[in-house]
């Protein structure tokens, strides 16, 4: 063993000594690491000197645990507001939480954490068809490959078995009449055509039947291929696979207009421009994004190639892993390379992120058939960022922030929380889009398929890692982004913390609330799901949905519009159900809540030409989407927050435009509602009180309205995923020397965002969740004074 723990030296000295002792090139040390000029968080300046590793980790005495903090008069120091909230960093929190954060979170200091970098080799280095997880010594194989060394090539068919009536099988998103890439179940023109890599997605490869009615739509005949057209070289026929883009743009040749560029990584009307695909954190600059799966460079691994191994140059390590000092063990003959211990100063809470097999994340991205599915961005012909409207993009944003956070740790024994990255937004949108993702064994229920994925992830981590059993999973975090959130959670993981958008406690609505039958969870057997609620406010957290960065709204500061300019008393714009043209046909949509609101206050005539029974000129309840939607909200004092198929994005729309949210969904929590003091900035109306809604709002006095508006204007950034957006801004500047308008706007914002709020919640829970008293014997340095720890004797 060679240790530098007693040396006081520079990085260059460590490099010199290590190069003599270690015969292989273990590490390359650089005196000055390269730091991009656009830094998404203000990293402190690291002192590049060696200090003893163990000196900062030793505890002179065991911690003495008591029931309550002693000597910290938080009640006196941090009084409540008009509604019993305590303000911390501009947000009104529930009193107990706000006081602890004000007195303790604000005073937390860094602690020394020893991070261990692997070491383990993978068989045949995964054969060039995967990435080696150097912690486990196991391969993460690319789409279409499997086995210990990724040497087994899978045959993922695009089509179900054919029949005389349906020679290409029954319809599925991946259905293909041309060339099927069986590593991904994706359809292309194939060899023998001028553009073999041009997608032939869905209806593109099949004949179209004329409409049966004069103004009806053409229907695809999935039994009849249209190869004569798509393969034609005759410019007078609507071709595709041999169509020259320049000739088509000049209208010199015909092309089949239903064909388009659905797959990620391609741009242009004829998919002629290769562009960046979307990967988690774009592989952190340490790999190549191949359709959604990070192909990491040598020495790097992880879903986003952010984890260095012992052969990665230290000067290139990520910011969250910049070491203060090193401990380099000698080589072992156990199948490991040299391990490398690095002591890093970090603030708690510390989060360990499982590097799961790719079936739970990377493969779902690599094989998706629609580039917009389950991601918050794509890239155009300049490789510039285009933000999507995908509300479910929040899951990706949160995942990326955790991976790049200084609160991340590779040391599971020091971790306070364990994040399990299963991307249900991709699972559900991809359910039944190819035969290998069939719902046949799930009676057509996407909810059942989703539950199975989470169960498999649970089985993986209890088999490969020791951490679950430390707390029976209570310190684990799972993300459920879909409409009914953790309603789909398997019973085995219910002890854990759930990050959701749907906070249904089931106190009133104790069944599946979606009107979309494939997402219904009522029919999932209790031996798989158990009988848990969808949300437990004692342990779970509702997060805001993703909202596309809107430069126009930000630059206009709609959130700060004063009371006197908000002329509309109440505003709601959205689908109002079957009584309206193009309304959802199901009576159960929105649990009937939107329909009740429209029946009373509808401002647009329904199919019968009727307005709401209590129609008023300063009340807008309409299904007609406004061209100036954000302006309309910013011109309103109160805005409706009602469910759709599960959650909707209305609370985010309301807060981001500075409108007081009016919540109408009994027993269902909104973002942070079990943490923030909603009475300080919102109004809750019982569903049975809908007929009295406007009367209630008109009776709220001006002082109260101003108080709530002011608080909304203080918390609006907590509903933005600014951290994730600035990560992308940094990538764009580093990779292309590009700073877009959205980056400039977000760099000007400085208040706490979604991710910072999430960390504050975790820090509070770390010292206040009762179950953690069972772990009081663990000796950890929390970076807090003793009076901030809730402890037992």
PDB file of N, CA and C in Angstrom, residues 317-397:
ATOM      1  N   UNK A 317     -11.612  15.187 -13.937  1.00  0.00           N
ATOM      2  CA  UNK A 317     -12.689  14.721 -13.064  1.00  0.00           C
ATOM      3  C   UNK A 317     -13.799  15.763 -12.987  1.00  0.00           C
ATOM      4  N   UNK A 318     -15.037  15.336 -12.760  1.00  0.00           N
ATOM      5  CA  UNK A 318     -16.139  16.301 -12.643  1.00  0.00           C
ATOM      6  C   UNK A 318     -15.993  17.164 -11.397  1.00  0.00           C
ATOM      7  N   UNK A 319     -16.660  18.289 -11.396  1.00  0.00           N
ATOM      8  CA  UNK A 319     -16.534  19.253 -10.299  1.00  0.00           C
ATOM      9  C   UNK A 319     -16.962  18.653  -8.960  1.00  0.00           C
ATOM     10  N   UNK A 320     -17.957  17.773  -8.999  1.00  0.00           N
ATOM     11  CA  UNK A 320     -18.450  17.207  -7.738  1.00  0.00           C
ATOM     12  C   UNK A 320     -17.484  16.190  -7.140  1.00  0.00           C
ATOM     13  N   UNK A 321     -16.388  15.913  -7.848  1.00  0.00           N
ATOM     14  CA  UNK A 321     -15.451  14.901  -7.387  1.00  0.00           C
ATOM     15  C   UNK A 321     -14.018  15.427  -7.332  1.00  0.00           C
ATOM     16  N   UNK A 322     -13.880  16.741  -7.364  1.00  0.00           N
ATOM     17  CA  UNK A 322     -12.527  17.287  -7.294  1.00  0.00           C
ATOM     18  C   UNK A 322     -11.914  16.937  -5.946  1.00  0.00           C
ATOM     19  N   UNK A 323     -10.791  16.208  -5.892  1.00  0.00           N
ATOM     20  CA  UNK A 323     -10.253  15.708  -4.617  1.00  0.00           C
ATOM     21  C   UNK A 323      -9.419  16.751  -3.886  1.00  0.00           C
ATOM     22  N   UNK A 324      -9.389  16.623  -2.557  1.00  0.00           N
ATOM     23  CA  UNK A 324      -8.485  17.416  -1.743  1.00  0.00           C
ATOM     24  C   UNK A 324      -7.168  16.670  -1.544  1.00  0.00           C
ATOM     25  N   UNK A 325      -7.262  15.343  -1.498  1.00  0.00           N
ATOM     26  CA  UNK A 325      -6.056  14.539  -1.327  1.00  0.00           C
ATOM     27  C   UNK A 325      -6.364  13.096  -1.690  1.00  0.00           C
ATOM     28  N   UNK A 326      -5.322  12.325  -1.981  1.00  0.00           N
ATOM     29  CA  UNK A 326      -5.468  10.993  -2.554  1.00  0.00           C
ATOM     30  C   UNK A 326      -4.836   9.930  -1.675  1.00  0.00           C
ATOM     31  N   UNK A 327      -5.344   8.722  -1.841  1.00  0.00           N
ATOM     32  CA  UNK A 327      -4.750   7.533  -1.226  1.00  0.00           C
ATOM     33  C   UNK A 327      -4.722   6.465  -2.311  1.00  0.00           C
ATOM     34  N   UNK A 328      -3.523   6.085  -2.768  1.00  0.00           N
ATOM     35  CA  UNK A 328      -3.390   5.170  -3.895  1.00  0.00           C
ATOM     36  C   UNK A 328      -2.927   3.813  -3.385  1.00  0.00           C
ATOM     37  N   UNK A 329      -3.829   2.826  -3.300  1.00  0.00           N
ATOM     38  CA  UNK A 329      -3.411   1.499  -2.852  1.00  0.00           C
ATOM     39  C   UNK A 329      -2.569   0.803  -3.908  1.00  0.00           C
ATOM     40  N   UNK A 330      -1.924  -0.258  -3.493  1.00  0.00           N
ATOM     41  CA  UNK A 330      -1.140  -1.051  -4.433  1.00  0.00           C
ATOM     42  C   UNK A 330      -2.057  -1.943  -5.246  1.00  0.00           C
ATOM     43  N   UNK A 331      -1.537  -2.493  -6.324  1.00  0.00           N
ATOM     44  CA  UNK A 331      -2.315  -3.367  -7.184  1.00  0.00           C
ATOM     45  C   UNK A 331      -2.631  -4.673  -6.463  1.00  0.00           C
ATOM     46  N   UNK A 332      -3.792  -5.232  -6.783  1.00  0.00           N
ATOM     47  CA  UNK A 332      -4.204  -6.487  -6.199  1.00  0.00           C
ATOM     48  C   UNK A 332      -4.329  -7.517  -7.314  1.00  0.00           C
ATOM     49  N   UNK A 333      -4.343  -8.752  -6.967  1.00  0.00           N
ATOM     50  CA  UNK A 333      -4.490  -9.806  -7.965  1.00  0.00           C
ATOM     51  C   UNK A 333      -5.874 -10.425  -7.846  1.00  0.00           C
ATOM     52  N   UNK A 334      -6.876  -9.593  -7.815  1.00  0.00           N
ATOM     53  CA  UNK A 334      -8.243 -10.065  -7.617  1.00  0.00           C
ATOM     54  C   UNK A 334      -9.149  -9.665  -8.768  1.00  0.00           C
ATOM     55  N   UNK A 335      -8.569  -9.347  -9.894  1.00  0.00           N
ATOM     56  CA  UNK A 335      -9.394  -8.900 -11.015  1.00  0.00           C
ATOM     57  C   UNK A 335      -9.650  -7.415 -11.006  1.00  0.00           C
ATOM     58  N   UNK A 336      -9.098  -6.705 -10.029  1.00  0.00           N
ATOM     59  CA  UNK A 336      -9.268  -5.254  -9.955  1.00  0.00           C
ATOM     60  C   UNK A 336      -8.030  -4.544 -10.493  1.00  0.00           C
ATOM     61  N   UNK A 337      -8.257  -3.365 -11.057  1.00  0.00           N
ATOM     62  CA  UNK A 337      -7.154  -2.455 -11.283  1.00  0.00           C
ATOM     63  C   UNK A 337      -6.827  -1.799  -9.948  1.00  0.00           C
ATOM     64  N   UNK A 338      -5.887  -0.879  -9.947  1.00  0.00           N
ATOM     65  CA  UNK A 338      -5.581  -0.135  -8.734  1.00  0.00           C
ATOM     66  C   UNK A 338      -6.798   0.683  -8.329  1.00  0.00           C
ATOM     67  N   UNK A 339      -7.191   0.605  -7.065  1.00  0.00           N
ATOM     68  CA  UNK A 339      -8.262   1.460  -6.559  1.00  0.00           C
ATOM     69  C   UNK A 339      -7.676   2.806  -6.163  1.00  0.00           C
ATOM     70  N   UNK A 340      -8.521   3.802  -6.186  1.00  0.00           N
ATOM     71  CA  UNK A 340      -8.056   5.140  -5.857  1.00  0.00           C
ATOM     72  C   UNK A 340      -9.046   5.785  -4.900  1.00  0.00           C
ATOM     73  N   UNK A 341      -8.579   6.163  -3.717  1.00  0.00           N
ATOM     74  CA  UNK A 341      -9.404   6.860  -2.748  1.00  0.00           C
ATOM     75  C   UNK A 341      -9.119   8.353  -2.813  1.00  0.00           C
ATOM     76  N   UNK A 342     -10.175   9.132  -2.858  1.00  0.00           N
ATOM     77  CA  UNK A 342     -10.033  10.588  -2.894  1.00  0.00           C
ATOM     78  C   UNK A 342     -10.904  11.187  -1.807  1.00  0.00           C
ATOM     79  N   UNK A 343     -10.304  11.999  -0.941  1.00  0.00           N
ATOM     80  CA  UNK A 343     -11.065  12.685   0.099  1.00  0.00           C
ATOM     81  C   UNK A 343     -11.551  14.022  -0.456  1.00  0.00           C
ATOM     82  N   UNK A 344     -12.861  14.221  -0.412  1.00  0.00           N
ATOM     83  CA  UNK A 344     -13.483  15.394  -1.017  1.00  0.00           C
ATOM     84  C   UNK A 344     -14.332  16.093   0.035  1.00  0.00           C
ATOM     85  N   UNK A 345     -14.294  17.410   0.049  1.00  0.00           N
ATOM     86  CA  UNK A 345     -15.121  18.168   0.975  1.00  0.00           C
ATOM     87  C   UNK A 345     -16.484  18.429   0.342  1.00  0.00           C
ATOM     88  N   UNK A 346     -17.538  17.995   1.042  1.00  0.00           N
ATOM     89  CA  UNK A 346     -18.897  18.124   0.522  1.00  0.00           C
ATOM     90  C   UNK A 346     -19.841  18.534   1.632  1.00  0.00           C
ATOM     91  N   UNK A 347     -20.962  19.107   1.238  1.00  0.00           N
ATOM     92  CA  UNK A 347     -22.043  19.377   2.180  1.00  0.00           C
ATOM     93  C   UNK A 347     -23.102  18.299   2.060  1.00  0.00           C
ATOM     94  N   UNK A 348     -23.670  17.941   3.201  1.00  0.00           N
ATOM     95  CA  UNK A 348     -24.813  17.036   3.177  1.00  0.00           C
ATOM     96  C   UNK A 348     -26.084  17.832   2.853  1.00  0.00           C
ATOM     97  N   UNK A 349     -27.082  17.117   2.341  1.00  0.00           N
ATOM     98  CA  UNK A 349     -27.232  15.670   2.203  1.00  0.00           C
ATOM     99  C   UNK A 349     -26.427  15.121   1.023  1.00  0.00           C
ATOM    100  N   UNK A 350     -25.945  13.892   1.183  1.00  0.00           N
ATOM    101  CA  UNK A 350     -25.198  13.221   0.139  1.00  0.00           C
ATOM    102  C   UNK A 350     -26.071  12.159  -0.519  1.00  0.00           C
ATOM    103  N   UNK A 351     -26.020  12.124  -1.850  1.00  0.00           N
ATOM    104  CA  UNK A 351     -26.895  11.236  -2.618  1.00  0.00           C
ATOM    105  C   UNK A 351     -26.041  10.272  -3.436  1.00  0.00           C
ATOM    106  N   UNK A 352     -26.290   9.006  -3.252  1.00  0.00           N
ATOM    107  CA  UNK A 352     -25.670   7.961  -4.076  1.00  0.00           C
ATOM    108  C   UNK A 352     -26.633   7.624  -5.212  1.00  0.00           C
ATOM    109  N   UNK A 353     -26.126   7.603  -6.443  1.00  0.00           N
ATOM    110  CA  UNK A 353     -26.967   7.305  -7.608  1.00  0.00           C
ATOM    111  C   UNK A 353     -26.597   5.935  -8.140  1.00  0.00           C
ATOM    112  N   UNK A 354     -27.553   5.024  -8.163  1.00  0.00           N
ATOM    113  CA  UNK A 354     -27.292   3.695  -8.705  1.00  0.00           C
ATOM    114  C   UNK A 354     -27.031   3.784 -10.206  1.00  0.00           C
ATOM    115  N   UNK A 355     -25.998   3.097 -10.657  1.00  0.00           N
ATOM    116  CA  UNK A 355     -25.740   2.952 -12.093  1.00  0.00           C
ATOM    117  C   UNK A 355     -26.463   1.684 -12.550  1.00  0.00           C
ATOM    118  N   UNK A 356     -27.752   1.831 -12.814  1.00  0.00           N
ATOM    119  CA  UNK A 356     -28.600   0.685 -13.128  1.00  0.00           C
ATOM    120  C   UNK A 356     -28.278   0.119 -14.509  1.00  0.00           C
ATOM    121  N   UNK A 357     -28.667  -1.129 -14.754  1.00  0.00           N
ATOM    122  CA  UNK A 357     -28.579  -1.644 -16.119  1.00  0.00           C
ATOM    123  C   UNK A 357     -29.342  -0.737 -17.076  1.00  0.00           C
ATOM    124  N   UNK A 358     -28.923  -0.681 -18.324  1.00  0.00           N
ATOM    125  CA  UNK A 358     -29.485   0.315 -19.248  1.00  0.00           C
ATOM    126  C   UNK A 358     -30.948   0.120 -19.595  1.00  0.00           C
ATOM    127  N   UNK A 359     -31.509  -1.036 -19.312  1.00  0.00           N
ATOM    128  CA  UNK A 359     -32.921  -1.258 -19.653  1.00  0.00           C
ATOM    129  C   UNK A 359     -33.835  -0.289 -18.906  1.00  0.00           C
ATOM    130  N   UNK A 360     -33.346   0.313 -17.822  1.00  0.00           N
ATOM    131  CA  UNK A 360     -34.178   1.213 -17.030  1.00  0.00           C
ATOM    132  C   UNK A 360     -34.020   2.689 -17.434  1.00  0.00           C
ATOM    133  N   UNK A 361     -33.074   2.968 -18.319  1.00  0.00           N
ATOM    134  CA  UNK A 361     -32.861   4.370 -18.711  1.00  0.00           C
ATOM    135  C   UNK A 361     -32.281   4.490 -20.121  1.00  0.00           C
ATOM    136  N   UNK A 362     -31.012   4.152 -20.318  1.00  0.00           N
ATOM    137  CA  UNK A 362     -30.342   4.429 -21.592  1.00  0.00           C
ATOM    138  C   UNK A 362     -31.001   3.739 -22.780  1.00  0.00           C
ATOM    139  N   UNK A 363     -31.382   2.465 -22.633  1.00  0.00           N
ATOM    140  CA  UNK A 363     -32.006   1.761 -23.753  1.00  0.00           C
ATOM    141  C   UNK A 363     -33.364   2.353 -24.096  1.00  0.00           C
ATOM    142  N   UNK A 364     -34.061   2.852 -23.097  1.00  0.00           N
ATOM    143  CA  UNK A 364     -35.356   3.477 -23.349  1.00  0.00           C
ATOM    144  C   UNK A 364     -35.196   4.740 -24.178  1.00  0.00           C
ATOM    145  N   UNK A 365     -34.075   5.444 -23.985  1.00  0.00           N
ATOM    146  CA  UNK A 365     -33.797   6.631 -24.788  1.00  0.00           C
ATOM    147  C   UNK A 365     -33.287   6.250 -26.172  1.00  0.00           C
ATOM    148  N   UNK A 366     -32.381   5.276 -26.229  1.00  0.00           N
ATOM    149  CA  UNK A 366     -31.765   4.911 -27.505  1.00  0.00           C
ATOM    150  C   UNK A 366     -32.785   4.332 -28.489  1.00  0.00           C
ATOM    151  N   UNK A 367     -33.773   3.640 -28.004  1.00  0.00           N
ATOM    152  CA  UNK A 367     -34.701   2.959 -28.897  1.00  0.00           C
ATOM    153  C   UNK A 367     -36.006   3.682 -29.143  1.00  0.00           C
ATOM    154  N   UNK A 368     -36.142   4.921 -28.679  1.00  0.00           N
ATOM    155  CA  UNK A 368     -37.444   5.563 -28.813  1.00  0.00           C
ATOM    156  C   UNK A 368     -37.719   5.955 -30.269  1.00  0.00           C
ATOM    157  N   UNK A 369     -38.990   5.865 -30.667  1.00  0.00           N
ATOM    158  CA  UNK A 369     -39.386   6.062 -32.056  1.00  0.00           C
ATOM    159  C   UNK A 369     -39.804   7.492 -32.368  1.00  0.00           C
ATOM    160  N   UNK A 370     -39.991   8.302 -31.350  1.00  0.00           N
ATOM    161  CA  UNK A 370     -40.340   9.704 -31.552  1.00  0.00           C
ATOM    162  C   UNK A 370     -39.361  10.553 -30.749  1.00  0.00           C
ATOM    163  N   UNK A 371     -38.661  11.428 -31.416  1.00  0.00           N
ATOM    164  CA  UNK A 371     -37.563  12.153 -30.778  1.00  0.00           C
ATOM    165  C   UNK A 371     -38.013  13.007 -29.606  1.00  0.00           C
ATOM    166  N   UNK A 372     -39.293  13.409 -29.589  1.00  0.00           N
ATOM    167  CA  UNK A 372     -39.776  14.279 -28.508  1.00  0.00           C
ATOM    168  C   UNK A 372     -40.154  13.500 -27.247  1.00  0.00           C
ATOM    169  N   UNK A 373     -40.271  12.183 -27.347  1.00  0.00           N
ATOM    170  CA  UNK A 373     -40.773  11.402 -26.225  1.00  0.00           C
ATOM    171  C   UNK A 373     -39.866  11.491 -25.004  1.00  0.00           C
ATOM    172  N   UNK A 374     -40.436  11.799 -23.876  1.00  0.00           N
ATOM    173  CA  UNK A 374     -39.855  11.690 -22.528  1.00  0.00           C
ATOM    174  C   UNK A 374     -38.577  12.477 -22.323  1.00  0.00           C
ATOM    175  N   UNK A 375     -38.270  13.434 -23.184  1.00  0.00           N
ATOM    176  CA  UNK A 375     -37.073  14.257 -22.997  1.00  0.00           C
ATOM    177  C   UNK A 375     -37.483  15.728 -22.927  1.00  0.00           C
ATOM    178  N   UNK A 376     -36.614  16.545 -22.380  1.00  0.00           N
ATOM    179  CA  UNK A 376     -36.943  17.972 -22.258  1.00  0.00           C
ATOM    180  C   UNK A 376     -36.267  18.833 -23.325  1.00  0.00           C
ATOM    181  N   UNK A 377     -35.543  18.182 -24.245  1.00  0.00           N
ATOM    182  CA  UNK A 377     -34.863  18.945 -25.296  1.00  0.00           C
ATOM    183  C   UNK A 377     -34.543  18.033 -26.470  1.00  0.00           C
ATOM    184  N   UNK A 378     -34.343  18.629 -27.640  1.00  0.00           N
ATOM    185  CA  UNK A 378     -33.731  17.974 -28.789  1.00  0.00           C
ATOM    186  C   UNK A 378     -32.756  18.981 -29.391  1.00  0.00           C
ATOM    187  N   UNK A 379     -32.125  18.621 -30.519  1.00  0.00           N
ATOM    188  CA  UNK A 379     -31.140  19.501 -31.129  1.00  0.00           C
ATOM    189  C   UNK A 379     -31.459  19.726 -32.597  1.00  0.00           C
ATOM    190  N   UNK A 380     -31.259  20.982 -33.050  1.00  0.00           N
ATOM    191  CA  UNK A 380     -31.566  21.334 -34.434  1.00  0.00           C
ATOM    192  C   UNK A 380     -30.339  21.171 -35.321  1.00  0.00           C
ATOM    193  N   UNK A 381     -30.420  21.690 -36.552  1.00  0.00           N
ATOM    194  CA  UNK A 381     -29.342  21.485 -37.520  1.00  0.00           C
ATOM    195  C   UNK A 381     -28.037  22.150 -37.102  1.00  0.00           C
ATOM    196  N   UNK A 382     -28.080  23.100 -36.158  1.00  0.00           N
ATOM    197  CA  UNK A 382     -26.854  23.720 -35.638  1.00  0.00           C
ATOM    198  C   UNK A 382     -26.370  23.036 -34.368  1.00  0.00           C
ATOM    199  N   UNK A 383     -27.072  21.999 -33.954  1.00  0.00           N
ATOM    200  CA  UNK A 383     -26.869  21.362 -32.651  1.00  0.00           C
ATOM    201  C   UNK A 383     -27.172  22.332 -31.518  1.00  0.00           C
ATOM    202  N   UNK A 384     -28.031  23.288 -31.811  1.00  0.00           N
ATOM    203  CA  UNK A 384     -28.519  24.201 -30.778  1.00  0.00           C
ATOM    204  C   UNK A 384     -29.708  23.553 -30.067  1.00  0.00           C
ATOM    205  N   UNK A 385     -29.898  23.909 -28.812  1.00  0.00           N
ATOM    206  CA  UNK A 385     -30.929  23.291 -27.980  1.00  0.00           C
ATOM    207  C   UNK A 385     -32.320  23.803 -28.343  1.00  0.00           C
ATOM    208  N   UNK A 386     -33.230  22.867 -28.544  1.00  0.00           N
ATOM    209  CA  UNK A 386     -34.644  23.181 -28.676  1.00  0.00           C
ATOM    210  C   UNK A 386     -35.365  22.552 -27.491  1.00  0.00           C
ATOM    211  N   UNK A 387     -35.910  23.375 -26.615  1.00  0.00           N
ATOM    212  CA  UNK A 387     -36.609  22.853 -25.441  1.00  0.00           C
ATOM    213  C   UNK A 387     -37.997  22.357 -25.838  1.00  0.00           C
ATOM    214  N   UNK A 388     -38.426  21.250 -25.245  1.00  0.00           N
ATOM    215  CA  UNK A 388     -39.708  20.664 -25.593  1.00  0.00           C
ATOM    216  C   UNK A 388     -40.790  21.086 -24.602  1.00  0.00           C
ATOM    217  N   UNK A 389     -42.027  20.794 -24.981  1.00  0.00           N
ATOM    218  CA  UNK A 389     -43.179  21.054 -24.109  1.00  0.00           C
ATOM    219  C   UNK A 389     -43.519  19.838 -23.257  1.00  0.00           C
ATOM    220  N   UNK A 390     -42.695  18.798 -23.283  1.00  0.00           N
ATOM    221  CA  UNK A 390     -42.980  17.565 -22.561  1.00  0.00           C
ATOM    222  C   UNK A 390     -43.019  17.811 -21.053  1.00  0.00           C
ATOM    223  N   UNK A 391     -44.211  17.780 -20.472  1.00  0.00           N
ATOM    224  CA  UNK A 391     -44.324  17.980 -19.028  1.00  0.00           C
ATOM    225  C   UNK A 391     -43.510  16.943 -18.257  1.00  0.00           C
ATOM    226  N   UNK A 392     -43.370  15.756 -18.842  1.00  0.00           N
ATOM    227  CA  UNK A 392     -42.644  14.675 -18.177  1.00  0.00           C
ATOM    228  C   UNK A 392     -41.136  14.859 -18.267  1.00  0.00           C
ATOM    229  N   UNK A 393     -40.678  15.878 -18.979  1.00  0.00           N
ATOM    230  CA  UNK A 393     -39.251  16.164 -19.068  1.00  0.00           C
ATOM    231  C   UNK A 393     -38.621  16.513 -17.740  1.00  0.00           C
ATOM    232  N   UNK A 394     -39.444  16.761 -16.736  1.00  0.00           N
ATOM    233  CA  UNK A 394     -38.922  17.046 -15.393  1.00  0.00           C
ATOM    234  C   UNK A 394     -38.116  15.889 -14.843  1.00  0.00           C
ATOM    235  N   UNK A 395     -38.499  14.657 -15.213  1.00  0.00           N
ATOM    236  CA  UNK A 395     -37.779  13.490 -14.694  1.00  0.00           C
ATOM    237  C   UNK A 395     -36.333  13.490 -15.178  1.00  0.00           C
ATOM    238  N   UNK A 396     -36.146  13.794 -16.429  1.00  0.00           N
ATOM    239  CA  UNK A 396     -34.797  13.866 -16.981  1.00  0.00           C
ATOM    240  C   UNK A 396     -34.022  15.032 -16.375  1.00  0.00           C
ATOM    241  N   UNK A 397     -34.696  16.169 -16.209  1.00  0.00           N
ATOM    242  CA  UNK A 397     -34.039  17.341 -15.631  1.00  0.00           C
ATOM    243  C   UNK A 397     -33.536  17.053 -14.219  1.00  0.00           C
TER     244      UNK A 397
END
